[in-house]
Amino acid sequence: MIDYEWFIFLSPIIAFPISFTVGRYRRNLAGYIATISILISFILSFIVYLQIRDTSSPVYQSFNWFGDINAGIYIDHLALVMILMVSFVSLMIHLFALYYMGKDPNKHVYFAETALFTGGMLGLSISSNLVEFFLFWELVGVCSYLLIGFWYFKPNASSAAKKAFIVTRVGDLLFLIGLSILYVSLADKVASPLSIAYIVNPSSWPQILNYVGTTNLTLIGLLFMGGAAGKSAQFPLHVWIPDAMEGPTTVSALIHAATMVTAGVYLVARVYPIYLHSTAALDFVLFIGAFTALFAGTIGMVVNDLKRILAYSTISQLGYMFAALGIGSIIGDSAISFALFHTMVHAVFKALLFLAAGAILLTMMELRDVKKMGGLWKRMPITMTLMFIGAITLAALPFTASYYSKDTIIDASWNFFSANGYSLFSFLPWLMLILGALTTTIYTFRFFFLAALGKPRSELASKAKDPSKIVLIPLIILAIIALIMGQFQYLFYDFIYAHTIHVSIPYIVSLAPSMMVLLGLLITIPLYATSGWMSLDLKKSRLYRVVKNKYYLDKLFTNDIAERGIIPLSSGFSTFEAYFSRSIEAIGSGTLRLGSFFRKLQNGIIEYYFVVLVIGISIILLIVELLGGF
Amino acid sequence: MNFINMLQTADFTTLYPEIFLGVMAFIMLLMGLRYKNPRIYSAISFISLIIAIILLLIFDSSASSIFSGVLQINDFGLFFAIIMLISSIYMVLPSTREVPEKPELFYATLLFVNISMIIAAFSLNLIVIFIAFEGVSIGTYVLTAYGKSRRNLEAATKYFFTGTIATSFILFGSAFYYISAGTFSMQNVTSLQSHSVLIAMIFLFVGYGFKLALVPMHQWAVDTYDGSPNSVSAFLSTGTKVLAFLIIMRIFLVGFSLDHTDIFYLFVIISIITMTYGNIAALSETNLKRIFAYSSVAQAGYLILVLAVVSNNYSSYSVNLAILAGMFYALVYIFMKGGAFFSVGLVKKENAKIDDLSGLAWKSPVIAVSIIVLLISLAGVPPTAGFFAKYYLFLSLISGQLWWLAVIAIVNSALSVFYYLRLIVIMFRRNSENEFDLSPSVYYPVVIAAILMFALVALVYEFPTIQTYVTGLFGV
């Protein structure tokens, strides 16, 4: 029998067909069904929370699937935090989507798919086996494809969906290779090699190290990180996420806050013992994360599309999470707490920002250029205030949630520097993260000031107005959480990992992130809070052009690798295919002709049969003779 | 040697099934003087055969050797004896309408054939096997000739002529064996490396290969299956084929040492030619029964793959798996092929063409689905028993490192799908004026065979237990 915990992910998945079929006849019901299914997930998650909050023993139930695959559920504190976050944020987004997608003719499809999307992510979070994890991981990928391309009539949307799917597939492949290596190394030696309960259990590690070996373990760590980089949009597989903005804004909110991009972070955190046993893999995670944090931040500073700015900010923030995980060589399991707390905080404020952006874009008729907005604070005060709360949290202004979560990560990276004997190499992560904080402040206030202050710079902006207060309730809840969540920092840390260390670094260093925020404000206020930016002409600067073109990475992937490499290759294959199918047809007709010939041998005359017989048996004897029998 | 000691009375208890069947056959011949209704005789035969199986299980279950090793009772032979009896049981009841005159003779002959089959299944002596085999052959000549149409007679004549050639091959083979071994008994001959042994092997293989309808000894089969009554075709292509398969397996497992790797090539070449010939010839055939006949030829090729694995002798695991697969294949084969031949009876006219099946799916969905199940089972499509039989057979090939042979066999299965699917498509055609014979004697054999295609899958779960057991099963 399965326990109620299974319905945490089953409820939205069951809602998927129901909401789809019911929605075909009653469009409005679809949204309610999906929302209620996620509410059920959230309530169940909360019950599990009450059940296991004081114990460290997980909820674990599984059955054997293919031999040694123990498919089932495994909910420890880490998974619990994840499902609480996913179901809660997804619930908020669904509530808002009831309003946002209200007029869409295909909204039953939308809600069915978002329910499945959320169900996939919840299933992934509580999988008890990495194979099951991978299946949900793919389910999430497929749903993201469907949802990004939801407005399929927009050519941009369908190509963005394809791009998202293909790029994440690259990561999935790496993940799958890593899984295979791990499985092959352990198969037949342990009862259930890919069981998460087995991997996270410290007592099984001598065995794993013995069977897998440190070299392979590093390789597995790197490959898993490759998979995580695809899903969580880390350099260089981040290129899909800005394009993914072509979907409905609520989908972007789901992808960015709750259901998709956090999967990569969660994967690394889930199999963290693998990384703890391989410093090389940890450093790889750290450097990829720190570099992405800065890299995406710089692009965010020059983009004008409101949603794309938020997209780059997501990439950058995910970089912080990975950086936090990468510091594990110094701080051990505490890294999981740091990363997960930032994941939570990010989910809340990013959902808030996207939903606020959704409200803006709805009244702006999907006009997303921030340079065409302006003066929105006066026209839609509530929405913009909520967005302001999201923005200051993103920029990590003191006493917002991100101030606690992000600055802890930056401080911990200083520890990495000090623990490695102040070498230049180990200084880089801190440097990149702190500069990332500066870019964060700049792009955040740049887009916010451009959108909120000044005079409306387009017809639509001058007519913008707030949506009704009721639909903003989810946003208000999220905003309140974004403001107060930071106060629960250490409670949270200890909930995930009971012995989370408190980072202690020189006071002057700990001030650095706040200094960066201040510096960012000093740059953006004169420039963007006034009309100063209009006289700014960066077009001549080469650096600006490089950044504006996203460092030419997209061009490299689409123009060079895809168009020059893969397309000629595939046309070559298709030519081969054509010849191949023609030759297959020739074989088919040849076989039929041979069949008719055989039938002519079978002419019913028995004397003739004897001839065939004599010849046949002679041939048999001859063959045996030739093979050396006699 | 004291001849009296050879015939211990205790040995006769193991012969109870044979004796019982013989008595019943004579009783039926006597009854023939009064009763003319074939149903009586088919019912008596049906019951007698079931009782024979029960007697077999009771008296022959323990491994023993009687008549100084002439008959060797073991589970391997028992399994095949029961399979062959089942194939007779399967055709007994539906065959009633095909014996218009002298039914007692038909069924008595059938029981005599079964006696020979049981003896052949247990024998380890080439001469006893030969005599038992001839008993089967001559009995089946009579069965084939039953019915008085010209086609029946033609079928029987061809079968008889080729049968005599087979007999001579068997006799020559046995003689060569005697020359090198000095005995007809296949026991205690561990390793014989000489030309005459090889010739003996080839001659025996060719001789018994006639009944299996291996290419190039197959040509009688297509005409004979085509010309015989449906139930007799079903019996010929199942019961006697399984018998020939068993004897060949016996001879090569027990009688000869497995060191003769040359014989491996013989098996491989014959099986490839047989599979390919049968499947390709069926592709362009339009006569329904001949399609099944060709597919029956092809199936024999798959059975010979078992011997290829065994003679290759790569590992005991692959050999055991191959024998297990062969046993399962034989069991499944009886019903899928027998059911297919019975389904020809659906068409009311002589010389059924495949187009005569069109519209069947709309007239009687149940039987159409049953035929589809049989066809996909023959083609080896999951989840039918035919699939598992092929699966384990190919698995044994792969575990014996015969990848290339497995590939050829799989390509052949793919080829066979072509003509099976064509039949399925034709059944679903609309707008046809065809009338079908849906009498119980056609309907039930086909439906039961189709149900068994799923039911027999249950045996697959017992394979691990059987497999450990099979190791000691086929030995002396």
mmCIF file with all atom_site columns, C-alpha atoms in Angstrom, chain A residues 77-78 81 324 331 333-345 401-412 485-503:
data_model
loop_
_atom_site.group_PDB
_atom_site.id
_atom_site.type_symbol
_atom_site.label_atom_id
_atom_site.label_alt_id
_atom_site.label_comp_id
_atom_site.label_asym_id
_atom_site.label_entity_id
_atom_site.label_seq_id
_atom_site.pdbx_PDB_ins_code
_atom_site.Cartn_x
_atom_site.Cartn_y
_atom_site.Cartn_z
_atom_site.occupancy
_atom_site.B_iso_or_equiv
_atom_site.pdbx_formal_charge
_atom_site.auth_seq_id
_atom_site.auth_comp_id
_atom_site.auth_asym_id
_atom_site.auth_atom_id
_atom_site.pdbx_PDB_model_num
ATOM 1  C CA . HIS A 1 77  ? 14.740 17.439 5.703  1.00 0.00 ? 77  HIS A CA 1
ATOM 2  C CA . LEU A 1 78  ? 16.409 18.458 2.472  1.00 0.00 ? 78  LEU A CA 1
ATOM 3  C CA . VAL A 1 81  ? 12.305 21.932 2.341  1.00 0.00 ? 81  VAL A CA 1
ATOM 4  C CA . ALA A 1 324 ? 27.820 27.861 -2.109 1.00 0.00 ? 324 ALA A CA 1
ATOM 5  C CA . ILE A 1 331 ? 32.582 23.982 5.271  1.00 0.00 ? 331 ILE A CA 1
ATOM 6  C CA . ASP A 1 333 ? 27.606 19.759 4.694  1.00 0.00 ? 333 ASP A CA 1
ATOM 7  C CA . SER A 1 334 ? 26.867 23.320 5.773  1.00 0.00 ? 334 SER A CA 1
ATOM 8  C CA . ALA A 1 335 ? 27.215 24.177 2.096  1.00 0.00 ? 335 ALA A CA 1
ATOM 9  C CA . ILE A 1 336 ? 23.889 22.464 1.461  1.00 0.00 ? 336 ILE A CA 1
ATOM 10 C CA . SER A 1 337 ? 22.183 24.683 4.020  1.00 0.00 ? 337 SER A CA 1
ATOM 11 C CA . PHE A 1 338 ? 23.681 27.827 2.525  1.00 0.00 ? 338 PHE A CA 1
ATOM 12 C CA . ALA A 1 339 ? 22.750 26.877 -1.023 1.00 0.00 ? 339 ALA A CA 1
ATOM 13 C CA . LEU A 1 340 ? 19.264 25.693 -0.165 1.00 0.00 ? 340 LEU A CA 1
ATOM 14 C CA . PHE A 1 341 ? 18.462 28.774 1.872  1.00 0.00 ? 341 PHE A CA 1
ATOM 15 C CA . HIS A 1 342 ? 19.416 30.979 -1.002 1.00 0.00 ? 342 HIS A CA 1
ATOM 16 C CA . THR A 1 343 ? 17.333 28.744 -3.269 1.00 0.00 ? 343 THR A CA 1
ATOM 17 C CA . MET A 1 344 ? 14.306 29.324 -1.059 1.00 0.00 ? 344 MET A CA 1
ATOM 18 C CA . VAL A 1 345 ? 14.844 33.035 -0.844 1.00 0.00 ? 345 VAL A CA 1
ATOM 19 C CA . ALA A 1 401 ? 16.061 37.947 2.948  1.00 0.00 ? 401 ALA A CA 1
ATOM 20 C CA . SER A 1 402 ? 18.726 37.889 0.302  1.00 0.00 ? 402 SER A CA 1
ATOM 21 C CA . TYR A 1 403 ? 20.977 40.056 2.465  1.00 0.00 ? 403 TYR A CA 1
ATOM 22 C CA . TYR A 1 404 ? 21.259 37.106 4.794  1.00 0.00 ? 404 TYR A CA 1
ATOM 23 C CA . SER A 1 405 ? 21.319 34.288 2.313  1.00 0.00 ? 405 SER A CA 1
ATOM 24 C CA . LYS A 1 406 ? 23.580 35.727 -0.359 1.00 0.00 ? 406 LYS A CA 1
ATOM 25 C CA . ASP A 1 407 ? 26.020 37.522 1.877  1.00 0.00 ? 407 ASP A CA 1
ATOM 26 C CA . THR A 1 408 ? 26.573 34.332 3.842  1.00 0.00 ? 408 THR A CA 1
ATOM 27 C CA . ILE A 1 409 ? 27.637 32.678 0.626  1.00 0.00 ? 409 ILE A CA 1
ATOM 28 C CA . ILE A 1 410 ? 29.996 35.497 -0.248 1.00 0.00 ? 410 ILE A CA 1
ATOM 29 C CA . ASP A 1 411 ? 31.442 35.408 3.248  1.00 0.00 ? 411 ASP A CA 1
ATOM 30 C CA . ALA A 1 412 ? 31.901 31.656 3.046  1.00 0.00 ? 412 ALA A CA 1
ATOM 31 C CA . MET A 1 485 ? 12.388 35.350 5.759  1.00 0.00 ? 485 MET A CA 1
ATOM 32 C CA . GLY A 1 486 ? 15.951 36.442 6.508  1.00 0.00 ? 486 GLY A CA 1
ATOM 33 C CA . GLN A 1 487 ? 15.249 36.446 10.211 1.00 0.00 ? 487 GLN A CA 1
ATOM 34 C CA . PHE A 1 488 ? 14.881 32.670 10.175 1.00 0.00 ? 488 PHE A CA 1
ATOM 35 C CA . GLN A 1 489 ? 18.284 32.136 8.648  1.00 0.00 ? 489 GLN A CA 1
ATOM 36 C CA . TYR A 1 490 ? 19.854 30.004 11.354 1.00 0.00 ? 490 TYR A CA 1
ATOM 37 C CA . LEU A 1 491 ? 16.671 28.136 12.191 1.00 0.00 ? 491 LEU A CA 1
ATOM 38 C CA . PHE A 1 492 ? 16.581 27.109 8.595  1.00 0.00 ? 492 PHE A CA 1
ATOM 39 C CA . TYR A 1 493 ? 20.243 26.170 8.455  1.00 0.00 ? 493 TYR A CA 1
ATOM 40 C CA . ASP A 1 494 ? 19.913 23.938 11.456 1.00 0.00 ? 494 ASP A CA 1
ATOM 41 C CA . PHE A 1 495 ? 16.788 22.357 10.094 1.00 0.00 ? 495 PHE A CA 1
ATOM 42 C CA . ILE A 1 496 ? 18.615 21.148 7.003  1.00 0.00 ? 496 ILE A CA 1
ATOM 43 C CA . TYR A 1 497 ? 21.871 20.266 8.671  1.00 0.00 ? 497 TYR A CA 1
ATOM 44 C CA . ALA A 1 498 ? 21.976 20.290 12.421 1.00 0.00 ? 498 ALA A CA 1
ATOM 45 C CA . HIS A 1 499 ? 25.589 21.357 12.717 1.00 0.00 ? 499 HIS A CA 1
ATOM 46 C CA . THR A 1 500 ? 25.713 24.176 10.227 1.00 0.00 ? 500 THR A CA 1
ATOM 47 C CA . ILE A 1 501 ? 28.743 26.306 10.988 1.00 0.00 ? 501 ILE A CA 1
ATOM 48 C CA . HIS A 1 502 ? 28.465 30.033 11.484 1.00 0.00 ? 502 HIS A CA 1
ATOM 49 C CA . VAL A 1 503 ? 30.763 31.772 9.075  1.00 0.00 ? 503 VAL A CA 1
#
